[in-house]
């Protein structure tokens, strides 16, 4: 992705490794400033995932892959590093997929940094292909709704839900993106809006409750969102609020697409009921920009993800094509 750093346009990834240090874009500071977080230990990497320096399923996976590489370089026990990293966030399947793959590759004798670099490059390439495949569902003149941030920042590059939009824009299609602000952490308003601004794609931020109104008035042609974990039957866990968007899309006959690399599919789960859902701190709901908005003593609940059942999903866009949810099982390999 192209980012302006210190007045210069730089082509960077969300995560990479250089001189035995894992580099990350500090996403908590966006869109106000572009700064980089350097992780020199497994614990630094784990804390970066926990504190949302890096977030988004494929980006978390690639970051954890580099965490395993760091442990191997330092001669630390890999099973302990894997356990620490797997305990950071429970929902994004890429985290578990990446760590298990790294352990397998290192076990086969692949040099650890090469294994992590290969993993990150593969994810980046999958997302590029998601863009090419997903471009076909976007027509010239379409208005597209997206939720949370499933862009380059949530992957290694290109994004998942944003990849088809980038591709359509580059291919000269005129598109408009409605960006759900995505309370409580505002990944839409802060991160997706930042990425779309950088790409010169026209957009408007809407509050999380506005999409129903815009669909009823015919102003949204399709929805594309990302995924944190997809069960074998095509049920999809994604950022809280996704399920409601799928319901209103169905009620208004608006196509609802999910875009994700196959590294997000957990074939061990029959359906979405057993996807672990992260519950985050109530202070994220009770405060905005560090200021408390609710009366003293108010309680809050803060589930970070919800599950959209396969029957509400028009298609799942992966690096291998566009699939009906029930066709996912065929991709197991
Ligand atoms: O809590 P986050 O910011 O990690 O949640 C991110 C999402 O829900 C994304 O939509 C999902 O990870 C897909 S990212 C390509």
mmCIF file of N, CA, C and O in Angstrom, residues 13-16 22-30 37 39 44-64 66 85 88-89 92 95 149 152-156 185 187 191 278 280:
data_model
loop_
_atom_site.group_PDB
_atom_site.id
_atom_site.type_symbol
_atom_site.label_atom_id
_atom_site.label_comp_id
_atom_site.label_asym_id
_atom_site.label_seq_id
_atom_site.Cartn_x
_atom_site.Cartn_y
_atom_site.Cartn_z
ATOM 1 N N UNK A 13 4.231 -2.521 3.584
ATOM 2 C CA UNK A 13 3.298 -3.565 4.020
ATOM 3 C C UNK A 13 2.885 -3.231 5.464
ATOM 4 O O UNK A 13 3.497 -2.390 6.116
ATOM 5 N N UNK A 14 1.892 -3.957 5.949
ATOM 6 C CA UNK A 14 1.441 -3.761 7.332
ATOM 7 C C UNK A 14 2.444 -4.344 8.317
ATOM 8 O O UNK A 14 2.594 -3.850 9.429
ATOM 9 N N UNK A 15 3.110 -5.430 7.914
ATOM 10 C CA UNK A 15 4.083 -6.094 8.789
ATOM 11 C C UNK A 15 5.231 -6.623 7.933
ATOM 12 O O UNK A 15 5.023 -7.111 6.828
ATOM 13 N N UNK A 16 6.460 -6.483 8.440
ATOM 14 C CA UNK A 16 7.621 -7.073 7.773
ATOM 15 C C UNK A 16 8.729 -7.231 8.798
ATOM 16 O O UNK A 16 8.618 -6.734 9.928
ATOM 17 N N UNK A 22 10.611 -7.172 14.102
ATOM 18 C CA UNK A 22 9.339 -7.166 13.371
ATOM 19 C C UNK A 22 8.817 -5.729 13.366
ATOM 20 O O UNK A 22 8.681 -5.109 14.432
ATOM 21 N N UNK A 23 8.558 -5.226 12.189
ATOM 22 C CA UNK A 23 8.054 -3.855 12.031
ATOM 23 C C UNK A 23 6.559 -3.890 11.733
ATOM 24 O O UNK A 23 6.101 -4.683 10.913
ATOM 25 N N UNK A 24 5.839 -2.998 12.404
ATOM 26 C CA UNK A 24 4.388 -2.918 12.209
ATOM 27 C C UNK A 24 3.984 -1.453 12.073
ATOM 28 O O UNK A 24 4.585 -0.585 12.732
ATOM 29 N N UNK A 25 2.945 -1.196 11.281
ATOM 30 C CA UNK A 25 2.357 0.153 11.315
ATOM 31 C C UNK A 25 1.584 0.246 12.636
ATOM 32 O O UNK A 25 0.795 -0.647 12.950
ATOM 33 N N UNK A 26 1.799 1.282 13.424
ATOM 34 C CA UNK A 26 1.098 1.451 14.714
ATOM 35 C C UNK A 26 -0.325 1.916 14.406
ATOM 36 O O UNK A 26 -0.582 3.105 14.192
ATOM 37 N N UNK A 27 -1.271 0.970 14.343
ATOM 38 C CA UNK A 27 -2.618 1.309 13.864
ATOM 39 C C UNK A 27 -3.429 2.121 14.874
ATOM 40 O O UNK A 27 -4.394 2.778 14.503
ATOM 41 N N UNK A 28 -3.018 2.078 16.148
ATOM 42 C CA UNK A 28 -3.743 2.879 17.137
ATOM 43 C C UNK A 28 -3.558 4.380 16.890
ATOM 44 O O UNK A 28 -4.343 5.183 17.386
ATOM 45 N N UNK A 29 -2.514 4.762 16.149
ATOM 46 C CA UNK A 29 -2.246 6.196 15.934
ATOM 47 C C UNK A 29 -2.870 6.718 14.651
ATOM 48 O O UNK A 29 -2.877 7.926 14.405
ATOM 49 N N UNK A 30 -3.372 5.815 13.810
ATOM 50 C CA UNK A 30 -3.993 6.254 12.550
ATOM 51 C C UNK A 30 -5.397 6.795 12.823
ATOM 52 O O UNK A 30 -6.055 6.318 13.738
ATOM 53 N N UNK A 37 5.919 0.488 14.853
ATOM 54 C CA UNK A 37 6.157 -0.191 16.129
ATOM 55 C C UNK A 37 7.179 -1.285 15.841
ATOM 56 O O UNK A 37 7.027 -2.040 14.883
ATOM 57 N N UNK A 39 9.011 -4.692 17.177
ATOM 58 C CA UNK A 39 8.916 -5.792 18.144
ATOM 59 C C UNK A 39 10.182 -6.639 18.036
ATOM 60 O O UNK A 39 10.453 -7.223 16.981
ATOM 61 N N UNK A 44 6.940 -8.840 22.821
ATOM 62 C CA UNK A 44 6.579 -7.586 22.116
ATOM 63 C C UNK A 44 5.523 -7.870 21.039
ATOM 64 O O UNK A 44 4.577 -7.093 20.857
ATOM 65 N N UNK A 45 5.716 -8.973 20.318
ATOM 66 C CA UNK A 45 4.775 -9.314 19.246
ATOM 67 C C UNK A 45 3.395 -9.616 19.845
ATOM 68 O O UNK A 45 2.363 -9.124 19.371
ATOM 69 N N UNK A 46 3.385 -10.395 20.926
ATOM 70 C CA UNK A 46 2.110 -10.754 21.566
ATOM 71 C C UNK A 46 1.401 -9.496 22.067
ATOM 72 O O UNK A 46 0.195 -9.320 21.863
ATOM 73 N N UNK A 47 2.159 -8.585 22.668
ATOM 74 C CA UNK A 47 1.552 -7.353 23.191
ATOM 75 C C UNK A 47 1.029 -6.477 22.031
ATOM 76 O O UNK A 47 0.003 -5.824 22.171
ATOM 77 N N UNK A 48 1.744 -6.488 20.922
ATOM 78 C CA UNK A 48 1.290 -5.689 19.766
ATOM 79 C C UNK A 48 -0.069 -6.194 19.270
ATOM 80 O O UNK A 48 -0.937 -5.405 18.900
ATOM 81 N N UNK A 49 -0.252 -7.516 19.301
ATOM 82 C CA UNK A 49 -1.550 -8.072 18.864
ATOM 83 C C UNK A 49 -2.621 -7.744 19.917
ATOM 84 O O UNK A 49 -3.720 -7.296 19.581
ATOM 85 N N UNK A 50 -2.275 -7.931 21.190
ATOM 86 C CA UNK A 50 -3.271 -7.683 22.249
ATOM 87 C C UNK A 50 -3.709 -6.224 22.318
ATOM 88 O O UNK A 50 -4.868 -5.935 22.600
ATOM 89 N N UNK A 51 -2.776 -5.314 22.082
ATOM 90 C CA UNK A 51 -3.109 -3.892 22.226
ATOM 91 C C UNK A 51 -3.549 -3.255 20.906
ATOM 92 O O UNK A 51 -3.678 -2.028 20.820
ATOM 93 N N UNK A 52 -3.767 -4.097 19.886
ATOM 94 C CA UNK A 52 -4.321 -3.638 18.613
ATOM 95 C C UNK A 52 -3.389 -2.714 17.829
ATOM 96 O O UNK A 52 -3.838 -1.953 16.972
ATOM 97 N N UNK A 53 -2.081 -2.784 18.104
ATOM 98 C CA UNK A 53 -1.116 -2.130 17.209
ATOM 99 C C UNK A 53 -1.349 -2.698 15.815
ATOM 100 O O UNK A 53 -1.350 -1.998 14.811
ATOM 101 N N UNK A 54 -1.563 -4.019 15.777
ATOM 102 C CA UNK A 54 -1.912 -4.703 14.540
ATOM 103 C C UNK A 54 -3.206 -5.459 14.817
ATOM 104 O O UNK A 54 -3.395 -6.003 15.906
ATOM 105 N N UNK A 55 -4.127 -5.432 13.831
ATOM 106 C CA UNK A 55 -5.400 -6.129 13.999
ATOM 107 C C UNK A 55 -5.890 -6.524 12.612
ATOM 108 O O UNK A 55 -5.287 -6.150 11.607
ATOM 109 N N UNK A 56 -6.980 -7.315 12.580
ATOM 110 C CA UNK A 56 -7.437 -7.861 11.301
ATOM 111 C C UNK A 56 -6.844 -9.253 11.147
ATOM 112 O O UNK A 56 -5.633 -9.445 11.332
ATOM 113 N N UNK A 57 -7.711 -10.224 10.819
ATOM 114 C CA UNK A 57 -7.294 -11.633 10.899
ATOM 115 C C UNK A 57 -6.008 -11.975 10.126
ATOM 116 O O UNK A 57 -5.054 -12.510 10.712
ATOM 117 N N UNK A 58 -5.922 -11.682 8.816
ATOM 118 C CA UNK A 58 -4.699 -12.088 8.102
ATOM 119 C C UNK A 58 -3.450 -11.359 8.607
ATOM 120 O O UNK A 58 -2.352 -11.936 8.634
ATOM 121 N N UNK A 59 -3.596 -10.101 9.055
ATOM 122 C CA UNK A 59 -2.432 -9.358 9.576
ATOM 123 C C UNK A 59 -1.970 -9.951 10.905
ATOM 124 O O UNK A 59 -0.763 -10.056 11.168
ATOM 125 N N UNK A 60 -2.928 -10.351 11.730
ATOM 126 C CA UNK A 60 -2.573 -10.983 13.005
ATOM 127 C C UNK A 60 -1.807 -12.281 12.725
ATOM 128 O O UNK A 60 -0.804 -12.588 13.377
ATOM 129 N N UNK A 61 -2.284 -13.046 11.733
ATOM 130 C CA UNK A 61 -1.622 -14.308 11.381
ATOM 131 C C UNK A 61 -0.186 -14.074 10.931
ATOM 132 O O UNK A 61 0.754 -14.730 11.413
ATOM 133 N N UNK A 62 0.018 -13.117 10.023
ATOM 134 C CA UNK A 62 1.375 -12.861 9.505
ATOM 135 C C UNK A 62 2.285 -12.351 10.624
ATOM 136 O O UNK A 62 3.462 -12.728 10.700
ATOM 137 N N UNK A 63 1.739 -11.530 11.511
ATOM 138 C CA UNK A 63 2.540 -10.999 12.624
ATOM 139 C C UNK A 63 2.969 -12.140 13.552
ATOM 140 O O UNK A 63 4.129 -12.203 13.997
ATOM 141 N N UNK A 64 2.040 -13.041 13.828
ATOM 142 C CA UNK A 64 2.376 -14.191 14.693
ATOM 143 C C UNK A 64 3.422 -15.082 14.015
ATOM 144 O O UNK A 64 4.307 -15.637 14.691
ATOM 145 N N UNK A 66 5.839 -14.062 12.157
ATOM 146 C CA UNK A 66 7.129 -13.415 12.447
ATOM 147 C C UNK A 66 7.513 -13.597 13.916
ATOM 148 O O UNK A 66 8.699 -13.690 14.247
ATOM 149 N N UNK A 85 1.527 -16.719 21.845
ATOM 150 C CA UNK A 85 0.931 -15.983 20.721
ATOM 151 C C UNK A 85 -0.522 -16.408 20.488
ATOM 152 O O UNK A 85 -1.382 -15.584 20.176
ATOM 153 N N UNK A 88 -3.333 -14.563 22.458
ATOM 154 C CA UNK A 88 -3.529 -13.112 22.338
ATOM 155 C C UNK A 88 -4.970 -12.736 22.002
ATOM 156 O O UNK A 88 -5.562 -11.889 22.666
ATOM 157 N N UNK A 89 -5.526 -13.338 20.944
ATOM 158 C CA UNK A 89 -6.912 -13.019 20.567
ATOM 159 C C UNK A 89 -7.567 -14.328 20.104
ATOM 160 O O UNK A 89 -6.963 -15.080 19.342
ATOM 161 N N UNK A 92 -9.845 -14.679 15.490
ATOM 162 C CA UNK A 92 -9.235 -14.716 14.150
ATOM 163 C C UNK A 92 -8.528 -16.054 13.918
ATOM 164 O O UNK A 92 -7.534 -16.362 14.577
ATOM 165 N N UNK A 95 -4.553 -16.567 12.963
ATOM 166 C CA UNK A 95 -3.533 -16.626 14.030
ATOM 167 C C UNK A 95 -3.091 -18.071 14.261
ATOM 168 O O UNK A 95 -1.894 -18.375 14.277
ATOM 169 N N UNK A 149 -12.608 -2.625 9.271
ATOM 170 C CA UNK A 149 -11.534 -2.439 8.289
ATOM 171 C C UNK A 149 -11.058 -3.790 7.828
ATOM 172 O O UNK A 149 -10.530 -4.583 8.622
ATOM 173 N N UNK A 152 -5.841 -3.200 3.476
ATOM 174 C CA UNK A 152 -4.427 -3.600 3.537
ATOM 175 C C UNK A 152 -3.942 -3.660 4.985
ATOM 176 O O UNK A 152 -3.157 -4.528 5.364
ATOM 177 N N UNK A 153 -4.433 -2.736 5.813
ATOM 178 C CA UNK A 153 -3.991 -2.711 7.214
ATOM 179 C C UNK A 153 -4.377 -3.979 7.964
ATOM 180 O O UNK A 153 -3.728 -4.357 8.940
ATOM 181 N N UNK A 154 -5.451 -4.635 7.527
ATOM 182 C CA UNK A 154 -5.936 -5.835 8.216
ATOM 183 C C UNK A 154 -5.324 -7.102 7.623
ATOM 184 O O UNK A 154 -5.602 -8.209 8.080
ATOM 185 N N UNK A 155 -4.497 -6.916 6.588
ATOM 186 C CA UNK A 155 -3.871 -8.086 5.940
ATOM 187 C C UNK A 155 -2.357 -7.832 5.924
ATOM 188 O O UNK A 155 -1.808 -7.409 6.929
ATOM 189 N N UNK A 156 -1.715 -8.119 4.845
ATOM 190 C CA UNK A 156 -0.307 -7.722 4.696
ATOM 191 C C UNK A 156 -0.250 -6.603 3.656
ATOM 192 O O UNK A 156 0.457 -5.621 3.799
ATOM 193 N N UNK A 185 -14.453 0.685 18.401
ATOM 194 C CA UNK A 185 -13.072 1.107 18.165
ATOM 195 C C UNK A 185 -12.905 1.930 16.886
ATOM 196 O O UNK A 185 -11.820 2.384 16.577
ATOM 197 N N UNK A 187 -12.844 1.278 13.646
ATOM 198 C CA UNK A 187 -11.909 0.860 12.580
ATOM 199 C C UNK A 187 -12.356 1.377 11.209
ATOM 200 O O UNK A 187 -11.538 1.579 10.324
ATOM 201 N N UNK A 191 -9.621 3.724 10.010
ATOM 202 C CA UNK A 191 -8.675 2.969 9.175
ATOM 203 C C UNK A 191 -9.155 2.804 7.736
ATOM 204 O O UNK A 191 -8.397 3.043 6.792
ATOM 205 N N UNK A 278 -14.576 -13.155 20.964
ATOM 206 C CA UNK A 278 -13.834 -12.320 21.929
ATOM 207 C C UNK A 278 -14.779 -11.318 22.594
ATOM 208 O O UNK A 278 -15.564 -10.665 21.926
ATOM 209 N N UNK A 280 -14.478 -7.943 24.743
ATOM 210 C CA UNK A 280 -13.455 -6.965 25.107
ATOM 211 C C UNK A 280 -13.912 -6.100 26.281
ATOM 212 O O UNK A 280 -15.049 -6.197 26.739
#
